[in-house]
mmCIF file of C-alpha atoms in Angstrom:
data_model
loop_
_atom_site.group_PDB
_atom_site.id
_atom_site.type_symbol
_atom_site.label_atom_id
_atom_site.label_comp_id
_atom_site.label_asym_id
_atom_site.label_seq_id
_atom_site.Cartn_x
_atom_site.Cartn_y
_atom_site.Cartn_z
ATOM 1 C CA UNK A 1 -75.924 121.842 -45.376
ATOM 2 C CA UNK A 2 -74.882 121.132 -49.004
ATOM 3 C CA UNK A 3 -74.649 117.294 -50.076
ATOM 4 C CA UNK A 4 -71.252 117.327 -50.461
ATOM 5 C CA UNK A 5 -70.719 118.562 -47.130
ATOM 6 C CA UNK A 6 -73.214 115.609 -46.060
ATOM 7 C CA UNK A 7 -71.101 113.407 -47.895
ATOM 8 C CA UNK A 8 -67.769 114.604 -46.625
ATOM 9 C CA UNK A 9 -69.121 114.169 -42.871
ATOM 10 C CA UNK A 10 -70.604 110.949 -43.208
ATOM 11 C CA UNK A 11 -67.625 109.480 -45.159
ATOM 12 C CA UNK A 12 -65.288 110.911 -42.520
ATOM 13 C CA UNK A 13 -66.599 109.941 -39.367
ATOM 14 C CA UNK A 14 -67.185 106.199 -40.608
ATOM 15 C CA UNK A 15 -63.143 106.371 -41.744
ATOM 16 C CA UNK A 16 -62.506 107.702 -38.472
ATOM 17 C CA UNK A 17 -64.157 104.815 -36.207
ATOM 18 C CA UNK A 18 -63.045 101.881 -39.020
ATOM 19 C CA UNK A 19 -59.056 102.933 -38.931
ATOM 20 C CA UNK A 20 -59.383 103.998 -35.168
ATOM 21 C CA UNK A 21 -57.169 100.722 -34.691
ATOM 22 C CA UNK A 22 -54.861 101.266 -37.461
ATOM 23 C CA UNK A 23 -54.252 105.119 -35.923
ATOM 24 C CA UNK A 24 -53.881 103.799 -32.361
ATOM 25 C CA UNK A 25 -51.385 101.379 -34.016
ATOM 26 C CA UNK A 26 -49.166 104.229 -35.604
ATOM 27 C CA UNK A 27 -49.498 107.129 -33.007
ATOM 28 C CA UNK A 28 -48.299 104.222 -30.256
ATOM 29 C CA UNK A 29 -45.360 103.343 -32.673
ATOM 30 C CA UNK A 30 -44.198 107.213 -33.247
ATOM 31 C CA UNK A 31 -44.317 107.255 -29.838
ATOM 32 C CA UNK A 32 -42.208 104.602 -28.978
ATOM 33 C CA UNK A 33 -40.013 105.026 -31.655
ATOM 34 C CA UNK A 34 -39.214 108.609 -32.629
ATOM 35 C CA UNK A 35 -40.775 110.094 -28.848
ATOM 36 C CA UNK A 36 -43.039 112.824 -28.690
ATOM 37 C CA UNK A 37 -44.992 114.915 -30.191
ATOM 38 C CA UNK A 38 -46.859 112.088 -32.070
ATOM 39 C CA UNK A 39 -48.825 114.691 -34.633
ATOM 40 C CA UNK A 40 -47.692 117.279 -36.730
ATOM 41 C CA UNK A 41 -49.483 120.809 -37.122
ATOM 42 C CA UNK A 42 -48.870 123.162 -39.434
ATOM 43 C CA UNK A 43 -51.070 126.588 -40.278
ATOM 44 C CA UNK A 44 -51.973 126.424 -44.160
ATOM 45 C CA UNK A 45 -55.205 128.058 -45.831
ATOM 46 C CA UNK A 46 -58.269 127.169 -46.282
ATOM 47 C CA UNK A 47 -61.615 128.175 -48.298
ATOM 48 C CA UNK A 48 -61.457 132.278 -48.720
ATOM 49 C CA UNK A 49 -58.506 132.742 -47.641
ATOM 50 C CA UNK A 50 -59.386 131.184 -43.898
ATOM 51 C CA UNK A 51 -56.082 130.492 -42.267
ATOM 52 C CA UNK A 52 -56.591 126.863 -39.925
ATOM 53 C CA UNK A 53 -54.560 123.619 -38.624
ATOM 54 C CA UNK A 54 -53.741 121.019 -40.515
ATOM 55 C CA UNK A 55 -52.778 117.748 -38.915
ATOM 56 C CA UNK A 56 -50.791 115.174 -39.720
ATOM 57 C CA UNK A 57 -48.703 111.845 -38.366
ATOM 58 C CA UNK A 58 -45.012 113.193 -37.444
ATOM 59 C CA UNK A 59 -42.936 111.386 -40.536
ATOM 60 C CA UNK A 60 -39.447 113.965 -39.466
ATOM 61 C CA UNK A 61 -37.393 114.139 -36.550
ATOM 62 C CA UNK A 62 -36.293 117.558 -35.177
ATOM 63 C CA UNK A 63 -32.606 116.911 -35.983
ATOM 64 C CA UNK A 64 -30.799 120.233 -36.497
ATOM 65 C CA UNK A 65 -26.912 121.123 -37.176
ATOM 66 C CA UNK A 66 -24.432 123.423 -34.843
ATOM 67 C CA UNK A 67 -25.870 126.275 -36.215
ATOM 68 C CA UNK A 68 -29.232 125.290 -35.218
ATOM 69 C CA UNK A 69 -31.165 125.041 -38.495
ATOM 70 C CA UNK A 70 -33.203 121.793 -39.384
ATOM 71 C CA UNK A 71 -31.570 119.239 -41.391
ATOM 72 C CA UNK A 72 -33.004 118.471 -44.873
ATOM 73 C CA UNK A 73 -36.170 116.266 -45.178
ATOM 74 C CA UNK A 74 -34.382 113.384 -46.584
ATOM 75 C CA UNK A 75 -32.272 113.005 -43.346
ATOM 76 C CA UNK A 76 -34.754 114.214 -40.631
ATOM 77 C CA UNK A 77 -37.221 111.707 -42.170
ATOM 78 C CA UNK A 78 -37.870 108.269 -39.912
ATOM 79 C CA UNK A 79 -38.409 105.074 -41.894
ATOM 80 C CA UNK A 80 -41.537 104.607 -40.481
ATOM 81 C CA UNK A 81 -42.231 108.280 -41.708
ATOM 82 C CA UNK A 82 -41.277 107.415 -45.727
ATOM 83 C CA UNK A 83 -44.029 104.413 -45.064
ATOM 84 C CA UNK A 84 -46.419 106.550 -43.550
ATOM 85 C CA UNK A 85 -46.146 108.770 -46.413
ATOM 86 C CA UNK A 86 -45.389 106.640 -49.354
ATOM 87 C CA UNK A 87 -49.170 104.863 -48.225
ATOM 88 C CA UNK A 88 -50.607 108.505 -47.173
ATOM 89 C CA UNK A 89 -51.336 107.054 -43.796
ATOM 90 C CA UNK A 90 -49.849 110.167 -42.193
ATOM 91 C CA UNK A 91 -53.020 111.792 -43.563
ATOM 92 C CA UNK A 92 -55.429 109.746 -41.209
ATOM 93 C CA UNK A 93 -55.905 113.141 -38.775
ATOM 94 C CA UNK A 94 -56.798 115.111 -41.670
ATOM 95 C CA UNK A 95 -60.152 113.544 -41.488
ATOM 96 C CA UNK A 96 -60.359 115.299 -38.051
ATOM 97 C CA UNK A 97 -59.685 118.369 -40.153
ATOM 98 C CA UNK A 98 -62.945 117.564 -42.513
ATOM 99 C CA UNK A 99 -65.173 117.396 -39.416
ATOM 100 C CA UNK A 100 -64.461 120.463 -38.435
ATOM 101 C CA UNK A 101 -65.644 122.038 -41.851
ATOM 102 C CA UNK A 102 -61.572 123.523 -42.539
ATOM 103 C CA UNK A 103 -61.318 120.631 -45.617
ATOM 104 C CA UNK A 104 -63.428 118.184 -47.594
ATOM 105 C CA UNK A 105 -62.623 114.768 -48.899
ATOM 106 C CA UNK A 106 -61.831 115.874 -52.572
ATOM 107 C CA UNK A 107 -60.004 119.088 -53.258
ATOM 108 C CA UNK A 108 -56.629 121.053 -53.825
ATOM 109 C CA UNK A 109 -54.067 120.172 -50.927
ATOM 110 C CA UNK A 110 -53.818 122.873 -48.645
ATOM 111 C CA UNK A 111 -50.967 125.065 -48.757
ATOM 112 C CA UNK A 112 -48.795 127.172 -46.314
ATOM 113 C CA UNK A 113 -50.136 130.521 -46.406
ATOM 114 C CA UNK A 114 -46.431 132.259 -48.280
ATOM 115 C CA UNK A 115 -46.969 129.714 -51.222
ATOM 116 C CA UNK A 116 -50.435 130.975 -51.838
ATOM 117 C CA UNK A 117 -48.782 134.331 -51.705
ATOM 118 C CA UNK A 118 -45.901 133.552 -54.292
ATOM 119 C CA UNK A 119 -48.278 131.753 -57.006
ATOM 120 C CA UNK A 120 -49.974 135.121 -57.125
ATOM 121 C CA UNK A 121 -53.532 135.666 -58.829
ATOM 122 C CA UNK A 122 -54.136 131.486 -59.280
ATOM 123 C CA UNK A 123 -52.793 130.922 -55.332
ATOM 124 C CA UNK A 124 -55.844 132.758 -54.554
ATOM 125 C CA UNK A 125 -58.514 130.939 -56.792
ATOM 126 C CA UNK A 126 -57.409 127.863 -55.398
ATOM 127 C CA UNK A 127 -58.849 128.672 -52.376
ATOM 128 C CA UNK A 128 -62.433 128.901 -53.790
ATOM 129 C CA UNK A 129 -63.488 126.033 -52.530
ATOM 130 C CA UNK A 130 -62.274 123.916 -49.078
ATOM 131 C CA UNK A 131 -58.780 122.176 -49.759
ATOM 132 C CA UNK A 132 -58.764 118.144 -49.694
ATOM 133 C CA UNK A 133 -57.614 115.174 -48.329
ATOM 134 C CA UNK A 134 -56.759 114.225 -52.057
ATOM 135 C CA UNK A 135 -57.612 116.067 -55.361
ATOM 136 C CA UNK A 136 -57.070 115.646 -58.692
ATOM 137 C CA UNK A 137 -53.621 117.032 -58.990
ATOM 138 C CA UNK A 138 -52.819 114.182 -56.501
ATOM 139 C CA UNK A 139 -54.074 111.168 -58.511
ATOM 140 C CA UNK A 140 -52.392 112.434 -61.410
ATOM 141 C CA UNK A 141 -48.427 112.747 -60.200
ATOM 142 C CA UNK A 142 -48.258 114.651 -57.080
ATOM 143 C CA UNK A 143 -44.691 115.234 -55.754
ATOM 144 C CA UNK A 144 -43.792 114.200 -59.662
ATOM 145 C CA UNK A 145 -45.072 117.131 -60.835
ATOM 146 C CA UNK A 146 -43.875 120.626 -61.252
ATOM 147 C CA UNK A 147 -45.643 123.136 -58.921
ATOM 148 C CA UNK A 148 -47.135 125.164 -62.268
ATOM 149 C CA UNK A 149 -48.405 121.433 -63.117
ATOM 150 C CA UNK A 150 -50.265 121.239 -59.778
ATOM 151 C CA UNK A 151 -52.184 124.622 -59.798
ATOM 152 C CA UNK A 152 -53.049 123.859 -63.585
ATOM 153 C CA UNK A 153 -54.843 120.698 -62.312
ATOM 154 C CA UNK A 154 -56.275 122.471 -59.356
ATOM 155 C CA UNK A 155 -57.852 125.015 -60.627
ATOM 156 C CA UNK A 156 -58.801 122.780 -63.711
ATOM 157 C CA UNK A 157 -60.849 120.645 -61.324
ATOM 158 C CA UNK A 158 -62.137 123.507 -59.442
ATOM 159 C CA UNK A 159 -63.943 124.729 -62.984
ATOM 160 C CA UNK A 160 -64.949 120.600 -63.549
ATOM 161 C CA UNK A 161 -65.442 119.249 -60.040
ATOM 162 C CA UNK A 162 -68.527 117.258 -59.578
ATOM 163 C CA UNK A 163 -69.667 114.523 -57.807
ATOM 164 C CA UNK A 164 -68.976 111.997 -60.544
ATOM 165 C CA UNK A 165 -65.150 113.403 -60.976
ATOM 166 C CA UNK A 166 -65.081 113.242 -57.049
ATOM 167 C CA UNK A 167 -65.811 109.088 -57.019
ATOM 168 C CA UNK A 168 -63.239 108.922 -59.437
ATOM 169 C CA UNK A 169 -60.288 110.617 -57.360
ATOM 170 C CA UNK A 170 -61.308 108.502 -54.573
ATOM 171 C CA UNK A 171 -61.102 105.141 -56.861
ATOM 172 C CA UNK A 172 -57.927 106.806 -58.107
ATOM 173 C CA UNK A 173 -56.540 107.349 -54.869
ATOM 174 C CA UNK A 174 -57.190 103.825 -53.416
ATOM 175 C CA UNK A 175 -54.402 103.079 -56.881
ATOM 176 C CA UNK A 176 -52.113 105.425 -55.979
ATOM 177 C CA UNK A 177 -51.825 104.400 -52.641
ATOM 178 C CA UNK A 178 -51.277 100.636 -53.727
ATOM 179 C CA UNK A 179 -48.792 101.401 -57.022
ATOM 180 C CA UNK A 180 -47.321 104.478 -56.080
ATOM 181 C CA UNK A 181 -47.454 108.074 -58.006
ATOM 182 C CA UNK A 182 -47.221 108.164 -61.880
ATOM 183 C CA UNK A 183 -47.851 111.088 -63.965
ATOM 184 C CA UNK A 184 -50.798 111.423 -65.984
ATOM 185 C CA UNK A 185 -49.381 113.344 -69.092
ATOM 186 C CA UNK A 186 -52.832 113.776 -70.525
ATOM 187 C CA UNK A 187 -54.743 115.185 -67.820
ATOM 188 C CA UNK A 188 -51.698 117.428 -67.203
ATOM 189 C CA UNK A 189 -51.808 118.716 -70.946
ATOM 190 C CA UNK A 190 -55.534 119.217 -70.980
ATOM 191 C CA UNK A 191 -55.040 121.426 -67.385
ATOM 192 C CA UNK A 192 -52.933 123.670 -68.988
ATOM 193 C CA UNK A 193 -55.218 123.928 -71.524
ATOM 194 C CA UNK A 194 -58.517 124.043 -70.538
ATOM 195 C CA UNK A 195 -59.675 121.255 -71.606
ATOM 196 C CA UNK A 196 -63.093 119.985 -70.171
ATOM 197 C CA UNK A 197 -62.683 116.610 -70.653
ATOM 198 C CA UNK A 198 -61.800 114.245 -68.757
ATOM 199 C CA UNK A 199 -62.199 110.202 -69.287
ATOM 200 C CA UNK A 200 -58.909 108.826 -70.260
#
């Protein structure tokens, strides 16, 4: 077993038993609230191409119009949902999804398995290595940035990643969660071009 691997299982299962209470709290509350089912699964890929589960809190409600197609997000979506996501606490049962060796703790997010088809050649190196709970595309504007933005800074941290860059996603991460997204025009220049460096 590699050390990252070591890493991502240890890290996980201690987050798993210290927000057991805090994911009790919010599965209880969707429950109440919004009803049943209390997660959301959805098939996206994973290293090589390896097609898996990912889980997630239920932030949407099922609401559909008389033709019986879903509404848009922004009206299917509970408020407790847009605080579950604006904190990325609807992520807690991903670390389920790290135990089981589909994701690590630092990576590209997975993706549904018809968006790695339409990005083509760089869809597929993405999924070189095991998508994360956050990555470095995440830290540095998320659902800010463009989509050619986001596979820039993918597969620019798949050519960088190492442990150092890894502790610094997680730091990162802890911010974003606290300030919200904001993004990082310099690390988004220096994807696009290749640029190995990365302290700013």
């Amino acid at each position: 077993m590699s050390i990252r691997r070591v890493v991502d299982v240890t890290v996980a299962s201690a987050a798993i038993l210290a927000t057991l209470p805090v994911t009790m709290a919010i599965g209880a509350t969707i429950a109440l609230r919004d009803g049943r089912p209390v997660l959301f699964r959805q098939k996206r890929v994973s290293a090589g191409g390896r097609l898996f589960h990912v889980v997630k809190f239920r932030t949407m409600r099922d609401g559909r119009d008389a033709a019986g197609q879903l509404l848009p997000d922004a009206v299917r979506m509970t408020k407790l949902g847009r605080l579950l996501r604006a904190t990325r606490l609807d992520e807690l049962p991903q670390l389920w999804n790290i135990l089981s060796g589909s994701m690590s703790l630092i990576g590209p997010r997975p993706l549904l398995p018809e968006t790695i088809m339409q990005a083509g050649d760089k869809g597929w190196l993405r999924c070189a290595i095991r998508p994360g709970l956050t990555g470095w595309a995440q830290v540095n504007g998320n659902a800010l940035l463009s989509d050619a933005d986001k596979i820039a800074l993918d597969l620019w941290y798949i050519a960088n990643r190492s442990l150092s860059l890894d502790l610094r996603i997680l730091g990162r991460t802890l911010l974003v969660a606290a300030r919200g997204e904001r993004p990082n025009d310099l690390s988004i220049r220096r994807a696009h071009e290749g640029d190995p460096h990365w302290r700013s």
